[in-house]
Coordinates of C-alpha atoms in Angstrom, one line a residue:
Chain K
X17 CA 13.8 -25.1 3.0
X18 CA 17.0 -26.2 4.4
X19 CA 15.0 -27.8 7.1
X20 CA 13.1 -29.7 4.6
X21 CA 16.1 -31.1 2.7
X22 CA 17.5 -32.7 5.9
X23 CA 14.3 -34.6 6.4
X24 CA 13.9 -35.9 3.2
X25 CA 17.4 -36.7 3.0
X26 CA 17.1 -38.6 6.7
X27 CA 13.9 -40.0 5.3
X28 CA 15.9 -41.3 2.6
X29 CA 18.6 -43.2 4.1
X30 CA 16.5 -44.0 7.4
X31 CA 13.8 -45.7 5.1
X32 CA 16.7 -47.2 2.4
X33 CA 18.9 -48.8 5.8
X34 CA 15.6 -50.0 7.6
X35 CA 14.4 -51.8 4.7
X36 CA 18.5 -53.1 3.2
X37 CA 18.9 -54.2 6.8
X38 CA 15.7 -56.3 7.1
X39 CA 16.3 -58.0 3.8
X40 CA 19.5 -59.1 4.5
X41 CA 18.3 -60.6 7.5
X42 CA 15.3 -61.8 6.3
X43 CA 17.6 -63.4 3.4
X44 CA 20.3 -64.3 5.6
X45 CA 18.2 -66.4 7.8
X46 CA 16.5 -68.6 4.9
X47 CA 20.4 -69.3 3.9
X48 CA 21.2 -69.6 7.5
X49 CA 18.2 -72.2 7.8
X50 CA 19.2 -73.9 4.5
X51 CA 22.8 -74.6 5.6
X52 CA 21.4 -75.8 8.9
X53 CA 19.0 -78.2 7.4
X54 CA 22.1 -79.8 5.5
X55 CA 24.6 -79.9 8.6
X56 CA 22.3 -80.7 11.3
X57 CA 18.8 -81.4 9.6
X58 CA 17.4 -83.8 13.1
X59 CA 16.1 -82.3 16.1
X60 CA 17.5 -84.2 18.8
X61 CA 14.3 -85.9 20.5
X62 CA 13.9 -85.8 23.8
X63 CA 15.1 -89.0 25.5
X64 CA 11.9 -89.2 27.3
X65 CA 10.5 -92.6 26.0
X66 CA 11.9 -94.9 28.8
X67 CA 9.9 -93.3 31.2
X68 CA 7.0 -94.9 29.3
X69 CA 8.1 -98.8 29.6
X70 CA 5.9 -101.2 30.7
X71 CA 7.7 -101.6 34.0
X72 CA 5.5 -98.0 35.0
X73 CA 4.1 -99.9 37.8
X74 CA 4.5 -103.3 39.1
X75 CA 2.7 -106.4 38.6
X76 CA 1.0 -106.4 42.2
X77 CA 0.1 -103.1 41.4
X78 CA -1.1 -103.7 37.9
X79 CA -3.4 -106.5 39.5
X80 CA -5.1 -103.4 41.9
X81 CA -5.5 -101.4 39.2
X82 CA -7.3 -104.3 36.9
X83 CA -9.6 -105.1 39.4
X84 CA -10.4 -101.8 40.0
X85 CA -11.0 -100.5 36.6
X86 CA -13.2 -104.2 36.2
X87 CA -15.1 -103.1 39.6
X88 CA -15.9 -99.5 38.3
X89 CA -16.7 -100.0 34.7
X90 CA -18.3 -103.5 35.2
X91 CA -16.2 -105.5 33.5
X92 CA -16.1 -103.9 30.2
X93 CA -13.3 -101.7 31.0
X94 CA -9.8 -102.4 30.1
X95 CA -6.6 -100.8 31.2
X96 CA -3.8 -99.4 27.5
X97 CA -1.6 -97.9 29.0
X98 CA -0.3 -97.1 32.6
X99 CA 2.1 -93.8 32.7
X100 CA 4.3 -92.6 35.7
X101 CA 4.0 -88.7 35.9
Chain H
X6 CA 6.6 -11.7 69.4
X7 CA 9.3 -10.8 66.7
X8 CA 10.9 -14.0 67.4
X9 CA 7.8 -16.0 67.2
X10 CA 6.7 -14.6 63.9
X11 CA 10.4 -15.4 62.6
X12 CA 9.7 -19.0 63.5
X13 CA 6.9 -19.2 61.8
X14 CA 8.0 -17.5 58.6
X15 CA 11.2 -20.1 58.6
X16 CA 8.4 -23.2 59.2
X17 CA 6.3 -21.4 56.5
X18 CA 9.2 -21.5 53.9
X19 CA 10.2 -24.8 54.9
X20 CA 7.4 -26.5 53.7
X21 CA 6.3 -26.7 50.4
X22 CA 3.4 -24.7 50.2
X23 CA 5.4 -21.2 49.9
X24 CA 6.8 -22.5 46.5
X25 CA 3.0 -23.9 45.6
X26 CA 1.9 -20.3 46.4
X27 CA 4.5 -18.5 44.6
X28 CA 4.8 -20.9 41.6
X29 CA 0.8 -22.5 41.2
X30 CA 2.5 -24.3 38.1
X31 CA 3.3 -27.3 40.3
X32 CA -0.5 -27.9 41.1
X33 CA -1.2 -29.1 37.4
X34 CA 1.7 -31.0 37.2
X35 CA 0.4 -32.7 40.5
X36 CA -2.7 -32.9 38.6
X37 CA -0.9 -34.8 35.8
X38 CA 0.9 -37.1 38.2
X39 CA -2.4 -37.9 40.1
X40 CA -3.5 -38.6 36.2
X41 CA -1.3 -41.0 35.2
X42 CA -1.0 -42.8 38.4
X43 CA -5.2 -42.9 38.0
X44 CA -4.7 -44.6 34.3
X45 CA -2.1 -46.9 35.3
X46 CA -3.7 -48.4 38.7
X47 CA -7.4 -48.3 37.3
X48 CA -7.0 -48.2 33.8
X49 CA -4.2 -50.3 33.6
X50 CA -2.3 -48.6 30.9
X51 CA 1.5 -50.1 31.0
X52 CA 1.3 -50.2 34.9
X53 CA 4.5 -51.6 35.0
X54 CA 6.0 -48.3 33.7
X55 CA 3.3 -45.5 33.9
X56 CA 3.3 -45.9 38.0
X57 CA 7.1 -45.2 38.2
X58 CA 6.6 -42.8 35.8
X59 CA 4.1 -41.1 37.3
X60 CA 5.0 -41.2 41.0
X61 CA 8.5 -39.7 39.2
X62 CA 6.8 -37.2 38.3
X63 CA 5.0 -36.4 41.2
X64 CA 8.0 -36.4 43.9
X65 CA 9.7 -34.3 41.3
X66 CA 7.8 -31.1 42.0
X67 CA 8.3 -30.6 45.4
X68 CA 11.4 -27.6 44.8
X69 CA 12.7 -28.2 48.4
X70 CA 13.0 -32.3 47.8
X71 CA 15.5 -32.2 45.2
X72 CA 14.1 -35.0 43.6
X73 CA 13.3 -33.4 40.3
X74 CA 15.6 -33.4 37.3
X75 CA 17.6 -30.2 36.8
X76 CA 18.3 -30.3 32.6
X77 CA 21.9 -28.6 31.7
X78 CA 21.8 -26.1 28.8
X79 CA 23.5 -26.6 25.2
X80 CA 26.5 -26.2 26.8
X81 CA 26.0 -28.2 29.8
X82 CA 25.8 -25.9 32.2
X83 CA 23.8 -26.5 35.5
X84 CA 22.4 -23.8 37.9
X85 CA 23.5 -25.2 41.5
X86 CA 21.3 -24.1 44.9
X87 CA 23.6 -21.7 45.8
X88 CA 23.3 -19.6 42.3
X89 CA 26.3 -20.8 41.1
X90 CA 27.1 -22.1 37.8
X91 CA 29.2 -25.4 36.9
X92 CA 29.6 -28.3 33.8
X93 CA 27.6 -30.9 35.0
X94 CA 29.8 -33.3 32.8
X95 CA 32.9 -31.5 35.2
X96 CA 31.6 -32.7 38.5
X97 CA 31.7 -35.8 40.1
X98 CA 28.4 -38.2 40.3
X99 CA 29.4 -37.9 44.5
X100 CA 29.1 -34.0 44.1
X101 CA 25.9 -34.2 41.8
X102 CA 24.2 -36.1 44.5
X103 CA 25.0 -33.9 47.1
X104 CA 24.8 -30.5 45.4
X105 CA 21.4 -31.9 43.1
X106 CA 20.4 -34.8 45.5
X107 CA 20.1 -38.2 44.3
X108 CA 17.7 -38.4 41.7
X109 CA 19.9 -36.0 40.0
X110 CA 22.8 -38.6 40.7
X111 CA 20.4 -41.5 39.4
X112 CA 19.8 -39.6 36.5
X113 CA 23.0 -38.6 35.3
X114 CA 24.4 -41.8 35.8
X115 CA 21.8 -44.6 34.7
X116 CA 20.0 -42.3 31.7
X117 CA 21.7 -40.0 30.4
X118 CA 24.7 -42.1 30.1
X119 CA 21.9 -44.3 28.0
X120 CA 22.7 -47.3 30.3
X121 CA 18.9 -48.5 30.8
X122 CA 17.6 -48.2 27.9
X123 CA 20.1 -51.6 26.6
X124 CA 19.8 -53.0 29.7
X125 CA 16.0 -53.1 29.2
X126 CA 16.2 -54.2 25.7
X127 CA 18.5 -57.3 26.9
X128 CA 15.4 -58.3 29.6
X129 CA 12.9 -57.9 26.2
X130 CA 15.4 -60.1 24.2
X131 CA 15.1 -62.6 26.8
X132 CA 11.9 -62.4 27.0
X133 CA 11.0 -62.3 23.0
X134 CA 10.8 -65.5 21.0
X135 CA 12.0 -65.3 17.0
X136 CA 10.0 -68.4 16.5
X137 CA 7.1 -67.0 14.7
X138 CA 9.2 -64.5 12.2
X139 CA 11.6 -67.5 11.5
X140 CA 8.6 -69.4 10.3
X141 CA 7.6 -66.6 8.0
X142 CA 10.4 -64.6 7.2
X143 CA 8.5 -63.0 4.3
X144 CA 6.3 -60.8 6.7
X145 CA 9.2 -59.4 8.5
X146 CA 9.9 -57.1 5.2
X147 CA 6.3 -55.0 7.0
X148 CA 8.3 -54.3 10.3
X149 CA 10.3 -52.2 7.8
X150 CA 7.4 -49.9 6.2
X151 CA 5.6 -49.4 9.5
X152 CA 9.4 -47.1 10.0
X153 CA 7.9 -44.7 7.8
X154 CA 5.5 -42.5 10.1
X155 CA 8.8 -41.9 12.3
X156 CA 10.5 -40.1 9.2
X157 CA 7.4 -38.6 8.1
X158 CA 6.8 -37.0 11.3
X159 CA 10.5 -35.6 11.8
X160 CA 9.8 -33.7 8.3
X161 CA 6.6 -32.2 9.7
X162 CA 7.9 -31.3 12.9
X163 CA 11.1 -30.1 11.0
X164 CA 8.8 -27.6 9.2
X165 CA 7.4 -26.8 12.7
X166 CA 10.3 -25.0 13.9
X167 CA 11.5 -28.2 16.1
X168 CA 15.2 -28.7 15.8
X169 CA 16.5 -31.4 13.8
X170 CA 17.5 -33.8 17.0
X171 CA 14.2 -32.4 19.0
X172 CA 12.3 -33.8 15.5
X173 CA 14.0 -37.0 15.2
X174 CA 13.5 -37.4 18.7
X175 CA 9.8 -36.8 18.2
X176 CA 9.3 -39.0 15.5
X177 CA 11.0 -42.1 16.9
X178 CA 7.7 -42.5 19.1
X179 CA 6.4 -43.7 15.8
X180 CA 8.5 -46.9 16.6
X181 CA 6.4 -47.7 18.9
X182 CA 9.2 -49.0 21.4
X183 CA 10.0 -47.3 24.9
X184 CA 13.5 -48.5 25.1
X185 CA 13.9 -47.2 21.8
X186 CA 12.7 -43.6 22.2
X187 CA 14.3 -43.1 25.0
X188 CA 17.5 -44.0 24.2
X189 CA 17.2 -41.9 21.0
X190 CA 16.0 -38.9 22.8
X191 CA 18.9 -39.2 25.1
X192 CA 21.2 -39.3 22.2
X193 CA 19.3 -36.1 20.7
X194 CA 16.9 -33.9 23.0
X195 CA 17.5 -35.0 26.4
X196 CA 16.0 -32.0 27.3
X197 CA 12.4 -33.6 25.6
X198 CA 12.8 -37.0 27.6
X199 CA 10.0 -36.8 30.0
X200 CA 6.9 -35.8 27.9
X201 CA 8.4 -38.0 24.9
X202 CA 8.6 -41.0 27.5
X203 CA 5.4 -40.6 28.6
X204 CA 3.5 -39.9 24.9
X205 CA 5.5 -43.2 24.0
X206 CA 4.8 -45.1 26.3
X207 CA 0.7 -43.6 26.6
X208 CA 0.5 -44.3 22.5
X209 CA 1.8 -48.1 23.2
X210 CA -0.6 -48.6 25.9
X211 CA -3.3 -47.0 23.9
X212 CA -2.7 -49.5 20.7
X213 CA -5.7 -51.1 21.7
X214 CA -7.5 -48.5 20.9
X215 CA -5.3 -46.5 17.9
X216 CA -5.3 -50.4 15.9
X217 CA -8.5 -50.6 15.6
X218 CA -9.0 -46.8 14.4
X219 CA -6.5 -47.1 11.8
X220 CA -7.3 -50.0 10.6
X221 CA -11.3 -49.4 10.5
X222 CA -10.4 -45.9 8.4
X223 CA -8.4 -47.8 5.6
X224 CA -9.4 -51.7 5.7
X225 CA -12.2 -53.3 3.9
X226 CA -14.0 -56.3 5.7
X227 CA -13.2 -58.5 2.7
X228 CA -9.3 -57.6 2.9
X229 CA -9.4 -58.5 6.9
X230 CA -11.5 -61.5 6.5
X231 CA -8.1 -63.0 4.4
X232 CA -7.7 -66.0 6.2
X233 CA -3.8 -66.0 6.1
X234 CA -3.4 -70.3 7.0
X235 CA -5.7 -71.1 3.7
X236 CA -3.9 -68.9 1.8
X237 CA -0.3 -71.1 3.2
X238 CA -2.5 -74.4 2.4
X239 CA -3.0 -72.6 -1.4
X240 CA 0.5 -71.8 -1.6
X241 CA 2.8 -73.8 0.6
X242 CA 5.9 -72.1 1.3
X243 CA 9.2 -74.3 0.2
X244 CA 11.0 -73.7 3.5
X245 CA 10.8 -76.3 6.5
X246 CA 13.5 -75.5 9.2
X247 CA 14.3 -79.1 10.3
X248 CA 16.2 -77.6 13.4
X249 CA 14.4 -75.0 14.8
X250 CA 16.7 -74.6 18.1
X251 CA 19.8 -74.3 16.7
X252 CA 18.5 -71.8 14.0
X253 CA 17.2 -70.2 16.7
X254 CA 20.4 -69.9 18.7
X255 CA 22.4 -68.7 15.6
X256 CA 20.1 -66.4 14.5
X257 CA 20.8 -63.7 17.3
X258 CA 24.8 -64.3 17.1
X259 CA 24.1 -63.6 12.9
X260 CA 21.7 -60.5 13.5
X261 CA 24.0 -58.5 15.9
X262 CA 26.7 -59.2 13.7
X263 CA 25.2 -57.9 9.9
X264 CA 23.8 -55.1 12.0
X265 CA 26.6 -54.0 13.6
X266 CA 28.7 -53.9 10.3
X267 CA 25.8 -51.6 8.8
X268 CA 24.7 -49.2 11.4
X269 CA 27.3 -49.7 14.3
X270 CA 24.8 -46.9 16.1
X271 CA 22.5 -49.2 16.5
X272 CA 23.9 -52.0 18.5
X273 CA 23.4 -51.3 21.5
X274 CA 19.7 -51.9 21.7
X275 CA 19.9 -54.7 18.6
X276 CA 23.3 -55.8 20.3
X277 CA 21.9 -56.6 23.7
X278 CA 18.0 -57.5 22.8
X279 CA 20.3 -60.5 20.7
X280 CA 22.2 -61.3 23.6
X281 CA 19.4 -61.4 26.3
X282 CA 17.7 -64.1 23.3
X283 CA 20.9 -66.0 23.1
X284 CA 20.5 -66.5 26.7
X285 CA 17.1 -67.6 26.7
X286 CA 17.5 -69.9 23.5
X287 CA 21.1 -71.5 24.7
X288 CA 18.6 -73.2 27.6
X289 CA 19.5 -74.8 30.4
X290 CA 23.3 -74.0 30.1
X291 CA 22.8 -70.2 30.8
X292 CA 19.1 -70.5 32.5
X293 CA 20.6 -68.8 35.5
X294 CA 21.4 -65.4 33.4
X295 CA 18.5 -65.7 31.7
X296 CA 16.7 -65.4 34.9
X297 CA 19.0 -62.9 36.0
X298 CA 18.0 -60.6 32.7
X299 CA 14.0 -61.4 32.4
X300 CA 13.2 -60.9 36.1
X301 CA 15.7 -58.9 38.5
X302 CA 17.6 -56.5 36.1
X303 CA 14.9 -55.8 33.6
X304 CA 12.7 -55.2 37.1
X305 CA 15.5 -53.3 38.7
X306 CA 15.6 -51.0 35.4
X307 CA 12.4 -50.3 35.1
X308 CA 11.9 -49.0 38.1
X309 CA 14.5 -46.9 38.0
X310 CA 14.3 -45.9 34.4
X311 CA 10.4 -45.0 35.2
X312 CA 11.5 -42.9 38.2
X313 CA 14.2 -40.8 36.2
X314 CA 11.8 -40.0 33.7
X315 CA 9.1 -38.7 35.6
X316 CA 11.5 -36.8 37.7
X317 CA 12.3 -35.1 34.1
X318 CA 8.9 -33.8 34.4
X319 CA 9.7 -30.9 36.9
X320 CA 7.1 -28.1 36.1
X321 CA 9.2 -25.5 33.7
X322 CA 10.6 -28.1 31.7
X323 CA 6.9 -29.6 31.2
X324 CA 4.5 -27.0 30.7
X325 CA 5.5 -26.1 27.5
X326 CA 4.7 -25.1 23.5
X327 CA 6.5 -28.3 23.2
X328 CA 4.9 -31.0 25.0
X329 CA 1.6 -30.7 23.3
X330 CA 3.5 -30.6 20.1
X331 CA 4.7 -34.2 21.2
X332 CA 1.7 -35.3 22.4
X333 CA 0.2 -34.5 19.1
X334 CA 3.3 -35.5 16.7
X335 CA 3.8 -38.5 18.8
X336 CA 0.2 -39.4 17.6
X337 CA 0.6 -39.1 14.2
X338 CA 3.7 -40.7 14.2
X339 CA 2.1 -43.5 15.6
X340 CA -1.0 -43.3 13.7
X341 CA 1.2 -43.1 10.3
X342 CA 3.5 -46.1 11.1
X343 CA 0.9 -48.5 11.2
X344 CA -1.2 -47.0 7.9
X345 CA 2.2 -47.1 5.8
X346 CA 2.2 -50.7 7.3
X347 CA -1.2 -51.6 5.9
X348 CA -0.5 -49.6 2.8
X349 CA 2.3 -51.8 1.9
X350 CA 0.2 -54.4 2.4
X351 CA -2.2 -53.3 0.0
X352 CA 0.8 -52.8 -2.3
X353 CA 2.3 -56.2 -1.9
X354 CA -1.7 -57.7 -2.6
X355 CA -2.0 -56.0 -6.2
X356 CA 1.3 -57.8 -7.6
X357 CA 1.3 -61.3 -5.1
X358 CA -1.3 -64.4 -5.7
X359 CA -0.7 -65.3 -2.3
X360 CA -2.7 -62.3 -0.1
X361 CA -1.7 -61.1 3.1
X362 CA -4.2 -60.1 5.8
X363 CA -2.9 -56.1 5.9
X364 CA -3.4 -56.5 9.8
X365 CA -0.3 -58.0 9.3
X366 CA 1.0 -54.4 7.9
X367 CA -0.4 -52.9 11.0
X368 CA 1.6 -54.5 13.6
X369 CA 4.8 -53.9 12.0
X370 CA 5.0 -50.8 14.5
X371 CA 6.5 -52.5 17.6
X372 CA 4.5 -52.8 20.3
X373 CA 5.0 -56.4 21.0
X374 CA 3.4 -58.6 21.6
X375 CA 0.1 -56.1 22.3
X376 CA -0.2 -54.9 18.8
X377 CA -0.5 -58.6 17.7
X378 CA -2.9 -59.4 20.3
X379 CA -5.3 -56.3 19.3
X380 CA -4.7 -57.6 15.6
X381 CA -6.1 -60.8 16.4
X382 CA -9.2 -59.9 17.9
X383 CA -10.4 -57.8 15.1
X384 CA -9.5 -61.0 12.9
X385 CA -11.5 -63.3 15.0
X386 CA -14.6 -60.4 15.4
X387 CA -15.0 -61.0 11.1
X388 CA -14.2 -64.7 11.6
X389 CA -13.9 -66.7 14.7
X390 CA -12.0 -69.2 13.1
X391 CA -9.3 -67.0 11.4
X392 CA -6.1 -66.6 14.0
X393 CA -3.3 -64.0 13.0
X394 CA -1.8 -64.5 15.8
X395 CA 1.7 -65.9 14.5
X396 CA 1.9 -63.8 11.4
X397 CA 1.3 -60.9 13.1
X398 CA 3.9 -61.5 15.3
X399 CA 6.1 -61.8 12.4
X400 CA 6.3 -58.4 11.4
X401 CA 6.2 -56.9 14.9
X402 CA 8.9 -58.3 16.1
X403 CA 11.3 -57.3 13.1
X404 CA 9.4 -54.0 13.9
X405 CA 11.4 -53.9 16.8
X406 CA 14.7 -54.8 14.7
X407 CA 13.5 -52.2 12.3
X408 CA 12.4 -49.4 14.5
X409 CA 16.2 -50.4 16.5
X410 CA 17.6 -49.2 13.1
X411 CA 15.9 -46.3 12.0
X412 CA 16.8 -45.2 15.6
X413 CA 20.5 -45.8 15.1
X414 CA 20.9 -44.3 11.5
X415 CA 18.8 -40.9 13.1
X416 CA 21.5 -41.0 15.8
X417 CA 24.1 -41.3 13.9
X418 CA 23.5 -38.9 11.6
X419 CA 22.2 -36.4 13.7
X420 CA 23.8 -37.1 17.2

């Protein structure tokens, strides 16, 4: 019987902490992420855009590429965009 | 002729077979080894840890190879080779490795100081991301109520005749975390480490298969077809975290720090899981520790943590009463944990507009990121379309905060 009491009791407080313990962090975080979105609300982007210029490749090479999109696709095809990887 | 015979007697007894002879008990735990070495290179069950494990296990139970663990009594007394008796918290690690040999020495200096265990925990940190439970902080509340087959458990087992540390010890395989158990059962039963390890560890690489049970025994198809992304299109949840990475770098520092006020006990597997996630999150600043944590420690660790607790698995200290109450309470520990989950599920349905697929209850045991995984196939086998995935991995990972807890407030009241 004695047995029984400590494992309700533990039961208790083990179930009582588990569950205090996760609210507070559950409602911690949502303030935490509240006062973040005021002080520091923008991701910083990654400065990758440059990379992306038009200067990719250069004119000569622009001209190869042209003329060999035209050859493959019979003149219908058209180069957007040229990337460097 | 006399002289010859003597030799051969001496040859005889230095090999192992006159203790196999004398002592058969050795050939089922050879059995068990060649078991669990079978599930974890053919079945695949946890490989990672049931090899060690078991080849622990096996190199344990040769008596003349000193390799297996010898367990001191309550009052830490240890039997040496020579018949005497000595504190093993009295000698010296060099002494234990040359009067115990050295997986004595590894043991009583890596486990039962409860070094691994947090040093494992740090690799998982670095390894875990808090993305998904940030995003949907409600769920996390379920990594709380799956707790409650670990407390229900210690009662039974209580009633059972186990002790109150061997029960708490028992029931903390309901948590559903290896670290975890085993760091508790250091704390409270070390003499129960090995076959608590192993049903641990055997339940988390079963979850495939217990889930799906579980689940089939108390879910209708209706409540698992709940198709959780409509139901955040029906009701949108106010919160947008406009900076994930630096929420993401503060929450660790926060967590160690409210838990460690409330249950100082359990910081240091919450403590160092945060830290090995600060590591990760911070980037490329401290990428180089971050390696450090998430390959070569957390590798080094497990392979010795595996070891030492198979070599805990020495034949006396095994074939027990007591281990098939494990394997069995360990079962319904785990079985419990993830029903309570889907109950409060089921609870939280009745009062809320907004439903929750209770497979999100389920994997509030931890088991990460497996439990999710399993959860997300019976989702997709009702409707191909409808991924848990994320939710899921909400409340498992503040399972692993949660079951972290309940281990600390057990150790600290019972320890």
């Amino acid at each position: 019987m004695d047995n029984l009491g400590t494992g309700l009791t533990l039961m208790l407080v083990g179930m009582v902490t588990v569950f205090a313990i996760l609210m507070i962090v559950i409602y911690g975080s949502r303030l935490l992420i509240q006062l973040i979105n005021r002080i520091a609300p923008e991701e910083q982007a990654p400065a990758k855009k440059e990379s992306a210029s038009p200067a990719a490749v250069d004119a000569n090479a622009m001209a190869i590429l042209e003329a060999a999109v035209a050859q493959i696709t019979g003149g219908t095809g058209r180069i957007a965009k040229v990337t460097k990887i | 002729m006399e002289a010859i015979m003597d030799i051969l007697r001496k040859l005889y007894d230095m090999t192992a077979f006159s203790n196999l002879i004398e002592d058969p008990a050795f050939l089922l735990m050879y059995l068990l080894a060649f078991v669990l070495l079978y599930l974890g290179i053919v079945k695949k069950y946890e490989p990672l840890l049931l090899i060690p494990i078991a080849f622990g296990v096996l190199i344990a139970n040769f008596p003349g190879g000193e390799m297996g663990v010898v367990q001191a009594d309550p009052q830490g007394f240890v039997t040496l080779p020579d018949g005497s008796r000595e504190i093993i918290w009295d000698m010296p690690l060099h002494k234990v490795a040359h009067e115990l040999g050295i997986m004595n020495y590894l043991y009583y200096a890596l486990i039962k100081t409860g070094l691994l265990p947090p040093i494992i925990f740090m690799g998982v940190g670095a390894l875990t991301d808090f993305g998904p439970m940030l995003r949907n902080l409600k769920l996390a509340i379920f990594g709380a109520a799956a707790q409650f087959g670990i407390f229900a458990v210690l009662i039974v087992s209580l009633l059972l005749g186990f002790t109150p540390q061997e029960a708490a010890s028992l029931g903390i395989i309901g948590g559903a975390d290896g670290p975890t158990a085993i760091f508790t059962t250091i704390k409270l039963a070390p003499h129960l480490l090995g076959p608590i390890a192993i049903a641990a560890y055997s339940y988390m690489a079963l979850v495939p298969v217990i889930i799906p049970l579980v689940v089939k025994a108390l879910c209708s198809k209706k409540e698992l077809m709940i198709n959780m992304k409509e139901q955040d299109k029906l009701y949108p949840d106010t919160m947008v975290i406009k900076n994930m990475r630096v929420v993401k770098i503060i929450f660790p520092i926060a967590v160690t720090t409210i838990v460690a006020l409330f249950v100082p006990s359990a910081v240091p597997l919450v403590g160092m899981l945060m830290f090995g996630n600060l590591i990760k999150e911070i980037g490329a600043d401290t990428s180089r520790l971050f390696d450090a944590a998430s390959n070569g420690i957390m590798n080094a660790a497990t392979i010795f943590l595996g070891l030492c607790v198979g070599a805990t698995m020495t034949a006396d200290a095994f074939l027990n009463v007591q281990t098939l109450g494990i394997v069995v309470g360990g079962f319904c520990a785990f079985a419990l944990s993830i029903a309570s989950g889907i109950c409060m599920v089921k609870v939280w349905n009745l009062f809320s507009k907004k439903k929750i697929n209770p497979l999100v209850g389920a994997t509030g045991l931890s088991a990460v990121p497996m439990a999710s995984r399993v959860c997300n196939g019976i989702s997709t086998k009702y409707d191909p379309k409808n991924h848990v995935l994320n939710y899921c991995m909400a409340s498992n990972i503040a399972g692993v905060i949660g079951s972290a807890v309940a281990a600390g407030v057990l150790i600290s009241f019972l320890g």
